[in-house]
Amino acid sequence: MTQREKECDYMENRLKVKDVARLMNVSEQFVRACLQDKVFPFGYATKINGSSRWTYYISPTKFQEYTGIKL
């Protein structure tokens, strides 16, 4: 499996912040803040040392279980 294939497989197994915001009818910033503050149990936010950017992971399975929203 190539690196690109691994990246695509990883991306298919997570939700985007913008999609979660749309499904929950909230702003993207709200979703980001809740992930950063560990409010939502369906994902996490991480920040690499020395960077000002956050990276987000949202599990489709845990999102559906927590919200009851079907994907």
mmCIF file of N, CA, C and O in Angstrom:
data_model
loop_
_atom_site.group_PDB
_atom_site.id
_atom_site.type_symbol
_atom_site.label_atom_id
_atom_site.label_comp_id
_atom_site.label_asym_id
_atom_site.label_seq_id
_atom_site.Cartn_x
_atom_site.Cartn_y
_atom_site.Cartn_z
ATOM 1 N N MET A 1 0.852 -1.179 0.000
ATOM 2 C CA MET A 1 0.000 0.000 0.000
ATOM 3 C C MET A 1 0.897 1.242 0.000
ATOM 4 O O MET A 1 1.794 1.360 0.814
ATOM 5 N N THR A 2 0.609 2.150 -0.910
ATOM 6 C CA THR A 2 1.397 3.381 -1.000
ATOM 7 C C THR A 2 1.000 4.345 0.118
ATOM 8 O O THR A 2 -0.045 4.185 0.745
ATOM 9 N N GLN A 3 1.836 5.358 0.333
ATOM 10 C CA GLN A 3 1.532 6.372 1.345
ATOM 11 C C GLN A 3 0.213 7.073 1.022
ATOM 12 O O GLN A 3 -0.594 7.324 1.895
ATOM 13 N N ARG A 4 0.006 7.380 -0.253
ATOM 14 C CA ARG A 4 -1.232 8.062 -0.664
ATOM 15 C C ARG A 4 -2.456 7.196 -0.358
ATOM 16 O O ARG A 4 -3.480 7.695 0.110
ATOM 17 N N GLU A 5 -2.354 5.902 -0.621
ATOM 18 C CA GLU A 5 -3.460 4.983 -0.327
ATOM 19 C C GLU A 5 -3.735 4.943 1.179
ATOM 20 O O GLU A 5 -4.886 4.916 1.598
ATOM 21 N N LYS A 6 -2.677 4.951 1.983
ATOM 22 C CA LYS A 6 -2.844 4.970 3.435
ATOM 23 C C LYS A 6 -3.545 6.251 3.875
ATOM 24 O O LYS A 6 -4.418 6.236 4.721
ATOM 25 N N GLU A 7 -3.142 7.383 3.296
ATOM 26 C CA GLU A 7 -3.758 8.665 3.634
ATOM 27 C C GLU A 7 -5.231 8.679 3.248
ATOM 28 O O GLU A 7 -6.075 9.158 4.008
ATOM 29 N N CYS A 8 -5.556 8.158 2.078
ATOM 30 C CA CYS A 8 -6.951 8.118 1.629
ATOM 31 C C CYS A 8 -7.781 7.220 2.536
ATOM 32 O O CYS A 8 -8.911 7.559 2.884
ATOM 33 N N ASP A 9 -7.226 6.081 2.925
ATOM 34 C CA ASP A 9 -7.932 5.163 3.815
ATOM 35 C C ASP A 9 -8.186 5.849 5.153
ATOM 36 O O ASP A 9 -9.269 5.766 5.712
ATOM 37 N N TYR A 10 -7.198 6.575 5.654
ATOM 38 C CA TYR A 10 -7.343 7.299 6.916
ATOM 39 C C TYR A 10 -8.422 8.366 6.793
ATOM 40 O O TYR A 10 -9.267 8.510 7.665
ATOM 41 N N MET A 11 -8.417 9.105 5.699
ATOM 42 C CA MET A 11 -9.376 10.191 5.507
ATOM 43 C C MET A 11 -10.807 9.665 5.387
ATOM 44 O O MET A 11 -11.743 10.327 5.805
ATOM 45 N N GLU A 12 -10.973 8.484 4.836
ATOM 46 C CA GLU A 12 -12.308 7.914 4.690
ATOM 47 C C GLU A 12 -12.873 7.458 6.027
ATOM 48 O O GLU A 12 -14.071 7.266 6.163
ATOM 49 N N ASN A 13 -12.021 7.298 7.011
ATOM 50 C CA ASN A 13 -12.451 6.817 8.314
ATOM 51 C C ASN A 13 -12.559 7.936 9.340
ATOM 52 O O ASN A 13 -12.433 7.697 10.528
ATOM 53 N N ARG A 14 -12.774 9.154 8.861
ATOM 54 C CA ARG A 14 -12.975 10.271 9.767
ATOM 55 C C ARG A 14 -13.894 11.287 9.116
ATOM 56 O O ARG A 14 -14.068 11.301 7.904
ATOM 57 N N LEU A 15 -14.502 12.110 9.950
ATOM 58 C CA LEU A 15 -15.398 13.149 9.454
ATOM 59 C C LEU A 15 -14.681 14.492 9.472
ATOM 60 O O LEU A 15 -13.800 14.726 10.291
ATOM 61 N N LYS A 16 -15.108 15.383 8.599
ATOM 62 C CA LYS A 16 -14.556 16.729 8.556
ATOM 63 C C LYS A 16 -15.340 17.632 9.501
ATOM 64 O O LYS A 16 -16.545 17.443 9.695
ATOM 65 N N VAL A 17 -14.638 18.611 10.063
ATOM 66 C CA VAL A 17 -15.277 19.562 10.973
ATOM 67 C C VAL A 17 -16.473 20.231 10.297
ATOM 68 O O VAL A 17 -17.546 20.361 10.889
ATOM 69 N N LYS A 18 -16.313 20.629 9.050
ATOM 70 C CA LYS A 18 -17.408 21.336 8.365
ATOM 71 C C LYS A 18 -18.637 20.448 8.196
ATOM 72 O O LYS A 18 -19.766 20.923 8.284
ATOM 73 N N ASP A 19 -18.431 19.156 7.968
ATOM 74 C CA ASP A 19 -19.562 18.244 7.818
ATOM 75 C C ASP A 19 -20.276 18.014 9.150
ATOM 76 O O ASP A 19 -21.510 17.969 9.208
ATOM 77 N N VAL A 20 -19.505 17.886 10.218
ATOM 78 C CA VAL A 20 -20.091 17.706 11.546
ATOM 79 C C VAL A 20 -20.881 18.953 11.939
ATOM 80 O O VAL A 20 -21.998 18.859 12.463
ATOM 81 N N ALA A 21 -20.325 20.127 11.665
ATOM 82 C CA ALA A 21 -21.024 21.382 11.980
ATOM 83 C C ALA A 21 -22.359 21.450 11.239
ATOM 84 O O ALA A 21 -23.384 21.815 11.822
ATOM 85 N N ARG A 22 -22.349 21.096 9.975
ATOM 86 C CA ARG A 22 -23.579 21.127 9.175
ATOM 87 C C ARG A 22 -24.605 20.136 9.725
ATOM 88 O O ARG A 22 -25.782 20.472 9.894
ATOM 89 N N LEU A 23 -24.163 18.929 10.039
ATOM 90 C CA LEU A 23 -25.071 17.901 10.557
ATOM 91 C C LEU A 23 -25.672 18.284 11.906
ATOM 92 O O LEU A 23 -26.827 17.976 12.191
ATOM 93 N N MET A 24 -24.892 18.978 12.728
ATOM 94 C CA MET A 24 -25.351 19.372 14.062
ATOM 95 C C MET A 24 -26.012 20.752 14.078
ATOM 96 O O MET A 24 -26.512 21.178 15.111
ATOM 97 N N ASN A 25 -25.974 21.427 12.935
ATOM 98 C CA ASN A 25 -26.545 22.768 12.815
ATOM 99 C C ASN A 25 -25.884 23.762 13.783
ATOM 100 O O ASN A 25 -26.556 24.520 14.485
ATOM 101 N N VAL A 26 -24.552 23.699 13.824
ATOM 102 C CA VAL A 26 -23.746 24.617 14.638
ATOM 103 C C VAL A 26 -22.607 25.136 13.769
ATOM 104 O O VAL A 26 -22.388 24.664 12.649
ATOM 105 N N SER A 27 -21.855 26.083 14.282
ATOM 106 C CA SER A 27 -20.734 26.624 13.518
ATOM 107 C C SER A 27 -19.526 25.688 13.577
ATOM 108 O O SER A 27 -19.388 24.876 14.509
ATOM 109 N N GLU A 28 -18.658 25.823 12.590
ATOM 110 C CA GLU A 28 -17.413 25.049 12.578
ATOM 111 C C GLU A 28 -16.567 25.404 13.795
ATOM 112 O O GLU A 28 -15.931 24.530 14.392
ATOM 113 N N GLN A 29 -16.554 26.686 14.156
ATOM 114 C CA GLN A 29 -15.763 27.117 15.306
ATOM 115 C C GLN A 29 -16.260 26.471 16.593
ATOM 116 O O GLN A 29 -15.472 26.121 17.471
ATOM 117 N N PHE A 30 -17.578 26.291 16.706
ATOM 118 C CA PHE A 30 -18.148 25.622 17.878
ATOM 119 C C PHE A 30 -17.634 24.186 17.967
ATOM 120 O O PHE A 30 -17.220 23.732 19.042
ATOM 121 N N VAL A 31 -17.645 23.479 16.849
ATOM 122 C CA VAL A 31 -17.155 22.094 16.832
ATOM 123 C C VAL A 31 -15.682 22.069 17.210
ATOM 124 O O VAL A 31 -15.255 21.266 18.047
ATOM 125 N N ARG A 32 -14.886 22.962 16.616
ATOM 126 C CA ARG A 32 -13.452 23.010 16.930
ATOM 127 C C ARG A 32 -13.206 23.276 18.407
ATOM 128 O O ARG A 32 -12.389 22.608 19.051
ATOM 129 N N ALA A 33 -13.920 24.255 18.967
ATOM 130 C CA ALA A 33 -13.738 24.606 20.377
ATOM 131 C C ALA A 33 -14.110 23.442 21.286
ATOM 132 O O ALA A 33 -13.403 23.147 22.259
ATOM 133 N N CYS A 34 -15.201 22.761 20.970
ATOM 134 C CA CYS A 34 -15.621 21.618 21.787
ATOM 135 C C CYS A 34 -14.634 20.463 21.707
ATOM 136 O O CYS A 34 -14.386 19.781 22.710
ATOM 137 N N LEU A 35 -14.047 20.250 20.541
ATOM 138 C CA LEU A 35 -13.032 19.204 20.414
ATOM 139 C C LEU A 35 -11.761 19.594 21.175
ATOM 140 O O LEU A 35 -11.154 18.763 21.854
ATOM 141 N N GLN A 36 -11.370 20.855 21.075
ATOM 142 C CA GLN A 36 -10.188 21.318 21.799
ATOM 143 C C GLN A 36 -10.373 21.220 23.310
ATOM 144 O O GLN A 36 -9.435 20.880 24.037
ATOM 145 N N ASP A 37 -11.591 21.497 23.784
ATOM 146 C CA ASP A 37 -11.888 21.463 25.219
ATOM 147 C C ASP A 37 -12.336 20.087 25.707
ATOM 148 O O ASP A 37 -12.741 19.939 26.866
ATOM 149 N N LYS A 38 -12.309 19.102 24.824
ATOM 150 C CA LYS A 38 -12.672 17.709 25.144
ATOM 151 C C LYS A 38 -14.118 17.580 25.621
ATOM 152 O O LYS A 38 -14.443 16.770 26.478
ATOM 153 N N VAL A 39 -15.000 18.397 25.038
ATOM 154 C CA VAL A 39 -16.422 18.351 25.365
ATOM 155 C C VAL A 39 -17.093 17.197 24.626
ATOM 156 O O VAL A 39 -17.915 16.486 25.200
ATOM 157 N N PHE A 40 -16.749 17.021 23.354
ATOM 158 C CA PHE A 40 -17.343 15.959 22.545
ATOM 159 C C PHE A 40 -16.524 14.676 22.676
ATOM 160 O O PHE A 40 -15.313 14.693 22.477
ATOM 161 N N PRO A 41 -17.179 13.540 22.959
ATOM 162 C CA PRO A 41 -16.461 12.278 23.105
ATOM 163 C C PRO A 41 -16.204 11.554 21.778
ATOM 164 O O PRO A 41 -15.673 10.461 21.776
ATOM 165 N N PHE A 42 -16.582 12.164 20.665
ATOM 166 C CA PHE A 42 -16.448 11.473 19.374
ATOM 167 C C PHE A 42 -15.215 11.887 18.576
ATOM 168 O O PHE A 42 -15.046 11.476 17.437
ATOM 169 N N GLY A 43 -14.348 12.671 19.164
ATOM 170 C CA GLY A 43 -13.149 13.074 18.441
ATOM 171 C C GLY A 43 -12.184 13.809 19.335
ATOM 172 O O GLY A 43 -12.388 13.906 20.549
ATOM 173 N N TYR A 44 -11.122 14.297 18.730
ATOM 174 C CA TYR A 44 -10.139 15.042 19.502
ATOM 175 C C TYR A 44 -9.441 16.063 18.615
ATOM 176 O O TYR A 44 -9.507 16.009 17.393
ATOM 177 N N ALA A 45 -8.780 16.997 19.279
ATOM 178 C CA ALA A 45 -7.987 18.020 18.612
ATOM 179 C C ALA A 45 -6.584 17.957 19.190
ATOM 180 O O ALA A 45 -6.409 17.749 20.389
ATOM 181 N N THR A 46 -5.608 18.127 18.333
ATOM 182 C CA THR A 46 -4.230 18.105 18.797
ATOM 183 C C THR A 46 -3.447 19.224 18.131
ATOM 184 O O THR A 46 -3.760 19.622 17.017
ATOM 185 N N LYS A 47 -2.456 19.693 18.848
ATOM 186 C CA LYS A 47 -1.624 20.777 18.355
ATOM 187 C C LYS A 47 -0.168 20.356 18.515
ATOM 188 O O LYS A 47 0.260 20.024 19.624
ATOM 189 N N ILE A 48 0.560 20.347 17.436
ATOM 190 C CA ILE A 48 1.965 19.970 17.470
ATOM 191 C C ILE A 48 2.759 21.085 18.151
ATOM 192 O O ILE A 48 2.519 22.265 17.900
ATOM 193 N N ASN A 49 3.698 20.708 19.000
ATOM 194 C CA ASN A 49 4.535 21.699 19.689
ATOM 195 C C ASN A 49 5.168 22.669 18.703
ATOM 196 O O ASN A 49 5.694 22.264 17.674
ATOM 197 N N GLY A 50 5.085 23.934 19.010
ATOM 198 C CA GLY A 50 5.679 24.963 18.173
ATOM 199 C C GLY A 50 4.802 25.415 17.020
ATOM 200 O O GLY A 50 5.132 26.351 16.321
ATOM 201 N N SER A 51 3.672 24.765 16.839
ATOM 202 C CA SER A 51 2.767 25.119 15.748
ATOM 203 C C SER A 51 1.571 25.882 16.302
ATOM 204 O O SER A 51 1.194 25.721 17.450
ATOM 205 N N SER A 52 0.990 26.697 15.459
ATOM 206 C CA SER A 52 -0.228 27.406 15.866
ATOM 207 C C SER A 52 -1.476 26.737 15.296
ATOM 208 O O SER A 52 -2.589 27.165 15.555
ATOM 209 N N ARG A 53 -1.296 25.672 14.514
ATOM 210 C CA ARG A 53 -2.417 24.990 13.859
ATOM 211 C C ARG A 53 -2.862 23.767 14.642
ATOM 212 O O ARG A 53 -2.056 23.039 15.192
ATOM 213 N N TRP A 54 -4.174 23.552 14.631
ATOM 214 C CA TRP A 54 -4.774 22.378 15.253
ATOM 215 C C TRP A 54 -5.123 21.357 14.175
ATOM 216 O O TRP A 54 -5.473 21.720 13.060
ATOM 217 N N THR A 55 -5.083 20.089 14.546
ATOM 218 C CA THR A 55 -5.525 19.002 13.683
ATOM 219 C C THR A 55 -6.662 18.298 14.412
ATOM 220 O O THR A 55 -6.599 18.091 15.621
ATOM 221 N N TYR A 56 -7.695 17.915 13.661
ATOM 222 C CA TYR A 56 -8.898 17.336 14.264
ATOM 223 C C TYR A 56 -9.155 15.934 13.721
ATOM 224 O O TYR A 56 -8.968 15.670 12.541
ATOM 225 N N TYR A 57 -9.595 15.061 14.609
ATOM 226 C CA TYR A 57 -10.037 13.727 14.215
ATOM 227 C C TYR A 57 -11.427 13.530 14.789
ATOM 228 O O TYR A 57 -11.647 13.742 15.994
ATOM 229 N N ILE A 58 -12.372 13.110 13.942
ATOM 230 C CA ILE A 58 -13.740 12.834 14.370
ATOM 231 C C ILE A 58 -14.119 11.445 13.859
ATOM 232 O O ILE A 58 -14.134 11.199 12.655
ATOM 233 N N SER A 59 -14.419 10.563 14.780
ATOM 234 C CA SER A 59 -14.785 9.187 14.451
ATOM 235 C C SER A 59 -16.232 9.129 13.976
ATOM 236 O O SER A 59 -17.141 9.541 14.702
ATOM 237 N N PRO A 60 -16.474 8.609 12.769
ATOM 238 C CA PRO A 60 -17.855 8.482 12.283
ATOM 239 C C PRO A 60 -18.715 7.605 13.199
ATOM 240 O O PRO A 60 -19.863 7.945 13.491
ATOM 241 N N THR A 61 -18.158 6.512 13.665
ATOM 242 C CA THR A 61 -18.911 5.588 14.517
ATOM 243 C C THR A 61 -19.289 6.244 15.839
ATOM 244 O O THR A 61 -20.451 6.210 16.260
ATOM 245 N N LYS A 62 -18.318 6.872 16.486
ATOM 246 C CA LYS A 62 -18.591 7.514 17.772
ATOM 247 C C LYS A 62 -19.510 8.722 17.607
ATOM 248 O O LYS A 62 -20.338 8.992 18.479
ATOM 249 N N PHE A 63 -19.386 9.420 16.480
ATOM 250 C CA PHE A 63 -20.277 10.546 16.212
ATOM 251 C C PHE A 63 -21.720 10.074 16.134
ATOM 252 O O PHE A 63 -22.609 10.654 16.758
ATOM 253 N N GLN A 64 -21.959 9.003 15.378
ATOM 254 C CA GLN A 64 -23.326 8.467 15.240
ATOM 255 C C GLN A 64 -23.873 7.986 16.585
ATOM 256 O O GLN A 64 -25.035 8.226 16.908
ATOM 257 N N GLU A 65 -23.028 7.308 17.357
ATOM 258 C CA GLU A 65 -23.466 6.796 18.658
ATOM 259 C C GLU A 65 -23.832 7.937 19.604
ATOM 260 O O GLU A 65 -24.841 7.865 20.308
ATOM 261 N N TYR A 66 -23.033 8.998 19.616
ATOM 262 C CA TYR A 66 -23.240 10.100 20.556
ATOM 263 C C TYR A 66 -24.424 10.992 20.162
ATOM 264 O O TYR A 66 -25.219 11.378 21.003
ATOM 265 N N THR A 67 -24.518 11.291 18.865
ATOM 266 C CA THR A 67 -25.542 12.236 18.415
ATOM 267 C C THR A 67 -26.835 11.564 17.964
ATOM 268 O O THR A 67 -27.883 12.214 17.927
ATOM 269 N N GLY A 68 -26.758 10.321 17.536
ATOM 270 C CA GLY A 68 -27.921 9.644 16.968
ATOM 271 C C GLY A 68 -28.174 10.052 15.528
ATOM 272 O O GLY A 68 -29.167 9.645 14.928
ATOM 273 N N ILE A 69 -27.269 10.846 14.964
ATOM 274 C CA ILE A 69 -27.402 11.296 13.583
ATOM 275 C C ILE A 69 -26.806 10.244 12.658
ATOM 276 O O ILE A 69 -25.644 9.869 12.804
ATOM 277 N N LYS A 70 -27.599 9.765 11.716
ATOM 278 C CA LYS A 70 -27.128 8.765 10.753
ATOM 279 C C LYS A 70 -26.312 9.430 9.655
ATOM 280 O O LYS A 70 -26.663 10.509 9.187
ATOM 281 N N LEU A 71 -25.250 8.767 9.250
ATOM 282 C CA LEU A 71 -24.399 9.296 8.177
ATOM 283 C C LEU A 71 -24.743 8.656 6.851
ATOM 284 O O LEU A 71 -25.220 7.597 6.768
#
